[in-house]
Coordinates of C-alpha atoms in Angstrom, one line a residue:
X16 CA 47.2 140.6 79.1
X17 CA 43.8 139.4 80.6
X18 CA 40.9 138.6 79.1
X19 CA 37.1 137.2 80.1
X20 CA 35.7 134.5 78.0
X21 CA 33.6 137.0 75.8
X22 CA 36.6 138.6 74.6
X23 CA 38.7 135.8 73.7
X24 CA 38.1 134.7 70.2
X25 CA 38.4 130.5 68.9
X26 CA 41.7 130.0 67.2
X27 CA 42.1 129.5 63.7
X28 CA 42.8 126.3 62.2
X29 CA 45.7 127.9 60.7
X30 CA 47.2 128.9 63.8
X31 CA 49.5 125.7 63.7
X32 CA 51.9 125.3 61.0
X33 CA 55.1 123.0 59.9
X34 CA 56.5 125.5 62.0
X35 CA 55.0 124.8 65.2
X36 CA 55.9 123.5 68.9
X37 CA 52.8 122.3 70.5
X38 CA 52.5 121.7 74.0
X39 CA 49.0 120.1 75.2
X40 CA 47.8 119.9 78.7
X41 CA 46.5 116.5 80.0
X42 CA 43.2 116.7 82.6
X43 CA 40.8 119.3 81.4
X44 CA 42.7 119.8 77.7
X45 CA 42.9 116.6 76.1
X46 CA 40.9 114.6 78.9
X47 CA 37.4 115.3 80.5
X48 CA 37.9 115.4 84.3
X49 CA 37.0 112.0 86.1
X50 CA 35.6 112.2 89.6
X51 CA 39.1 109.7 90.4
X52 CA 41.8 111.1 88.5
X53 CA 42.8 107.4 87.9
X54 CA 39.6 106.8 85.9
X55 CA 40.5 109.1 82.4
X56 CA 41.2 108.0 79.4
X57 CA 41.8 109.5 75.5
X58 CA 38.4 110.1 73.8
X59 CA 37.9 107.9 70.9
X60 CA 40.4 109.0 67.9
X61 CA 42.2 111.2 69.7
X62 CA 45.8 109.0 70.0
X63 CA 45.3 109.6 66.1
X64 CA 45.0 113.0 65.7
X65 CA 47.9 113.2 68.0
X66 CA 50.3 110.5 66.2
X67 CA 49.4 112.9 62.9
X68 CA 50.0 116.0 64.2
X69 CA 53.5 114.9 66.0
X70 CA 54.6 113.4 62.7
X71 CA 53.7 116.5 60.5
X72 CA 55.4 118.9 63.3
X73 CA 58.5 117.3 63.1
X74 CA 58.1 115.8 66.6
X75 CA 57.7 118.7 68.0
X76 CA 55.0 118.0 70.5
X77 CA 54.9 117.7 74.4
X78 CA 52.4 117.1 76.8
X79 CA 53.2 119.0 80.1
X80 CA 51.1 118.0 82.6
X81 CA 50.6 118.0 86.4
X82 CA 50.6 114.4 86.7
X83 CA 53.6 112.7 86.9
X84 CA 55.0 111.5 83.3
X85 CA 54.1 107.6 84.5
X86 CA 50.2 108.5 84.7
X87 CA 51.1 110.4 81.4
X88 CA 52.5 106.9 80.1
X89 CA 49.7 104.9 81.4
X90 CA 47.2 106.5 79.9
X91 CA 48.2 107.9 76.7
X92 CA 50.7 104.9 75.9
X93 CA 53.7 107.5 74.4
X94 CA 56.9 106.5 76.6
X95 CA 58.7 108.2 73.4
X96 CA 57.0 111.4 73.6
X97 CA 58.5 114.1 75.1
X98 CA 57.1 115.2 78.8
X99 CA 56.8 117.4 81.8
X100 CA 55.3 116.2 84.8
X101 CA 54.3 117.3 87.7
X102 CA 54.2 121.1 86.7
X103 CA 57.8 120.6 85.0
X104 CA 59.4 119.2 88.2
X105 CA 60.3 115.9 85.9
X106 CA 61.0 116.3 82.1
X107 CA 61.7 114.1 79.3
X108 CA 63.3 115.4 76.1
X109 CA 62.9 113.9 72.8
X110 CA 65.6 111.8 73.4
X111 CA 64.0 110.3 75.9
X112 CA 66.4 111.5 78.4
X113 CA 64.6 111.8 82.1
X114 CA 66.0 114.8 84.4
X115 CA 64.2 115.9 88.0
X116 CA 64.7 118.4 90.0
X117 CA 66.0 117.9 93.9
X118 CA 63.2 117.6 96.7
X119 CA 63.9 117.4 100.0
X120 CA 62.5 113.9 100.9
X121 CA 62.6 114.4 104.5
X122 CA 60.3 117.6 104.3
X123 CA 58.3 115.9 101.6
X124 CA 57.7 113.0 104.1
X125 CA 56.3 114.7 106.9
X126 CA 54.4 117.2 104.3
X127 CA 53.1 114.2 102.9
X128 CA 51.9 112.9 106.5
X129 CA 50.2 116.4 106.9
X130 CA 48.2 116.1 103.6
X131 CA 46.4 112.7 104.6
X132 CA 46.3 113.8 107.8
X133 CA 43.6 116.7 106.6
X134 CA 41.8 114.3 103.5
X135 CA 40.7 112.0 106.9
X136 CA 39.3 114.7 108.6
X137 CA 37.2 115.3 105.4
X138 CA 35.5 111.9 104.2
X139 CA 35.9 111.9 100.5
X140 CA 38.7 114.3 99.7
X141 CA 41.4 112.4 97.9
X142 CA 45.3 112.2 98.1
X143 CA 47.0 112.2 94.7
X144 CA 50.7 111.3 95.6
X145 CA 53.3 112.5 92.4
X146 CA 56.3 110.8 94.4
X147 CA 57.6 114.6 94.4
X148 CA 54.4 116.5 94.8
X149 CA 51.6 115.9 96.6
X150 CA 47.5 117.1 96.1
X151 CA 44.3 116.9 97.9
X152 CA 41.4 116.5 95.1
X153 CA 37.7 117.9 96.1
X154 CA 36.0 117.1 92.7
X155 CA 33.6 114.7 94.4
X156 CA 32.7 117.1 97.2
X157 CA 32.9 120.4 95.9
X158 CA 31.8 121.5 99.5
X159 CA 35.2 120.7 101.0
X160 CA 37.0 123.3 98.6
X161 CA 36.3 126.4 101.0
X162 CA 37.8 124.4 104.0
X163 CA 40.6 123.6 101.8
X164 CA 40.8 126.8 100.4
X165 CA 41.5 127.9 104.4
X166 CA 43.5 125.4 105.5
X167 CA 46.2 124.7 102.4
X168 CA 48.0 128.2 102.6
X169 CA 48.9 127.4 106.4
X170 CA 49.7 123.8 105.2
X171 CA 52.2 125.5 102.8
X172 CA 53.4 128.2 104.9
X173 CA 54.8 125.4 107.2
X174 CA 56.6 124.0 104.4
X175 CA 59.1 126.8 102.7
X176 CA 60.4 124.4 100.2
X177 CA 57.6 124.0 99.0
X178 CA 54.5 126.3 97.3
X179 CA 50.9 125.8 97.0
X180 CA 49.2 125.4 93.2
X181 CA 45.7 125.7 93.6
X182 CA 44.0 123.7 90.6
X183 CA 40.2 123.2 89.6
X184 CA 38.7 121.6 92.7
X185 CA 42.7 120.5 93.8
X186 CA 45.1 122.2 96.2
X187 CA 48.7 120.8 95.0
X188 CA 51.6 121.5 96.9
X189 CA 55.0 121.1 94.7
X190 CA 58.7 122.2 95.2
X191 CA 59.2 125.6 95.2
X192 CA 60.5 127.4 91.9
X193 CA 59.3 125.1 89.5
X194 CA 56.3 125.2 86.8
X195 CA 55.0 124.7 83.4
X196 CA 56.6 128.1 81.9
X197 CA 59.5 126.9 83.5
X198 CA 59.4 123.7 81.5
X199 CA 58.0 124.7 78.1
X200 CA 60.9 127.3 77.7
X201 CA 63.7 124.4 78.8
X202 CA 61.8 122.5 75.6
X203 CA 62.1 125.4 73.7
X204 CA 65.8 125.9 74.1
X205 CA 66.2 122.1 72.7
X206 CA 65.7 120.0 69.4
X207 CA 62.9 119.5 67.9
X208 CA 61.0 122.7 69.4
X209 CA 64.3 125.4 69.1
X210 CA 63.2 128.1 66.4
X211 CA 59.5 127.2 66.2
X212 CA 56.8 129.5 67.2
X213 CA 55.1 128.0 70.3
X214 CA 51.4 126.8 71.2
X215 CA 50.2 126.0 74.6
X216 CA 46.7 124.5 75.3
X217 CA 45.6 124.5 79.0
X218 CA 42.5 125.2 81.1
X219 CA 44.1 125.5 84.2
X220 CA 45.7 128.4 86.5
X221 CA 48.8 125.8 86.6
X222 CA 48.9 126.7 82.8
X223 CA 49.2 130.6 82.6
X224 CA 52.9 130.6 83.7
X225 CA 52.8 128.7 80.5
X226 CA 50.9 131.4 78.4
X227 CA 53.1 133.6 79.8
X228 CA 56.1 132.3 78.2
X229 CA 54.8 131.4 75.2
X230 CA 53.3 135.3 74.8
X231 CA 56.3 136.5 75.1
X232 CA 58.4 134.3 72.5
X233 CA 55.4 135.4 70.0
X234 CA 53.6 132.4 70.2
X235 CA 49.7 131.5 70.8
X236 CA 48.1 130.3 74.1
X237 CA 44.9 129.2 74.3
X238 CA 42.2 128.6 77.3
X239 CA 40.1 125.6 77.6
X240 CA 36.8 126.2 79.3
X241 CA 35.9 129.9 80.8
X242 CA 38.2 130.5 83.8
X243 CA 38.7 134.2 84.0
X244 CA 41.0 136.1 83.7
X245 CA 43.8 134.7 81.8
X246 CA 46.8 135.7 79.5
X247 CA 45.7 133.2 76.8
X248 CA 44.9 134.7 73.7
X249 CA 42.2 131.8 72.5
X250 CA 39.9 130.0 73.6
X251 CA 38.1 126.5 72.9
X252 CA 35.1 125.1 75.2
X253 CA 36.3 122.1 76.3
X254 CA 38.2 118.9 76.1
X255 CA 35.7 117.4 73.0
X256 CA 36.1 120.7 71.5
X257 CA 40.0 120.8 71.6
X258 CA 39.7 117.4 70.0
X259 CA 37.6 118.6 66.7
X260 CA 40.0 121.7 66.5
X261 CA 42.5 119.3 66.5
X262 CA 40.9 117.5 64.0
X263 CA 40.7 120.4 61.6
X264 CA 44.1 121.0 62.1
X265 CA 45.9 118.0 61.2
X266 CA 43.4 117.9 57.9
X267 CA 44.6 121.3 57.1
X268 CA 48.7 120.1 57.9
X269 CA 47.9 117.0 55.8
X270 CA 46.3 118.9 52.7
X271 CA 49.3 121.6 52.7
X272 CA 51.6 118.2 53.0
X273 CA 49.6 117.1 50.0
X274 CA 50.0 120.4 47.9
X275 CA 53.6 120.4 48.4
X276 CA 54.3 117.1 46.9

């Protein structure tokens, strides 16, 4: 399924349940995009909202991000949580039990070389090094993102271990075979997320492979901003927004937690 934004309706606050595995996106979901990726940090409240709703979900809660799960850790301050990082390439389960999948470091090297070698040709564009995954960042000079537009697929193309993930105003290049849909349904295979009915928040193309999988196990995905077209089935407006949804959920699990007592 696609959709455009004006057919896409907001998602109820009921749409979450005791029954439900959550999986949240980081940059452009939970956090406002920064200029330096470095530079974001959790809105006021929102470490609450998220400690309530893991607790009432049974732990069943993830972030799956494209950072690696150390920036996850450094700025949301949940080594306990479970994680993917880096599109899924690294994963921690509940247990807090780390695996990664293989790269070639000698490819990654020299593919790494090739990236910095472009961001000094264009003054501003940053490197983001994941330790397995690598991404030039244009945010700061959109202008740049035509050029890079060009010049990543032949980047990639040299490179057949690894595949290009075009982001908002970010070419990454990651291991080949790997991403978030990947990841969420290895979550959803385990404890605490096995037998729930999924949600997926994400605002990036990274994020449909997501939707994808989470469509087809009956769950609910859901579109932050107004990228078009996408297979999510929601949509909120952005990052502040997901926060007060969030906010009316966790009331709404805490009041039904109330009623049964």
């Amino acid at each position: 399924m696609t959709a455009d934004r004006d057919t896409l309706p907001r998602p109820p606050v009921d749409l979450i349940d005791s029954r439900t595995a959550l999986f949240l996106d980081a940059d452009g979901t939970l956090l406002a995009f920064a200029d330096d990726p470095a530079a974001v940090a959790p809105a006021d409240g929102l470490m609450d909202t998220l400690d309530a709703l893991r607790r009432d979900l049974g732990g069943a809660v993830a972030l799956v991000s494209g950072r690696a799960i150390a920036g996850l850790d450094a700025i949301f301050h949940r080594p306990d949580w479970a994680a993917a990082g880096q599109h899924g390439l690294e994963r921690r389960d509940d247990k807090g039990q780390l695996v990664t999948v293989p790269v070639d470091e000698e490819a990654l090297a020299r593919l790494r070389a090739t990236v910095h070698a472009v961001a000094a040709e264009l003054p501003g564009v940053r490197v983001e090094d994941k330790s397995w995954s690598v991404a030039l960042h244009c945010r700061e000079h959109p202008r740049y993102e035509a050029e890079l537009a060009r010049r990543t697929p032949e980047i990639a193309a040299a490179f057949p271990g690894f595949e290009l993930q075009p982001g908002s105003y970010v070419f990454e290049f990651k291991p080949r075979g790997m991403d978030k849909g990947v990841a969420v349904a290895a979550f959803l295979a385990e404890a605490p997320f096995a037998g729930r009915r999924p949600v997926y928040l994400g605002d990036d193309l990274t994020d449909e492979h997501a939707f994808a999988v989470v469509n087809e196990r009956g769950g609910a995905s859901i579109r932050i901003g107004t990228r078009t077209p996408s297979q999510a089935a929601f949509t909120l407006s952005s990052p502040s927004d997901v926060q007060n949804w969030l906010d009316s959920v966790k009331a709404t699990l805490t009041q039904g937690a109330v009623r049964a007592q």
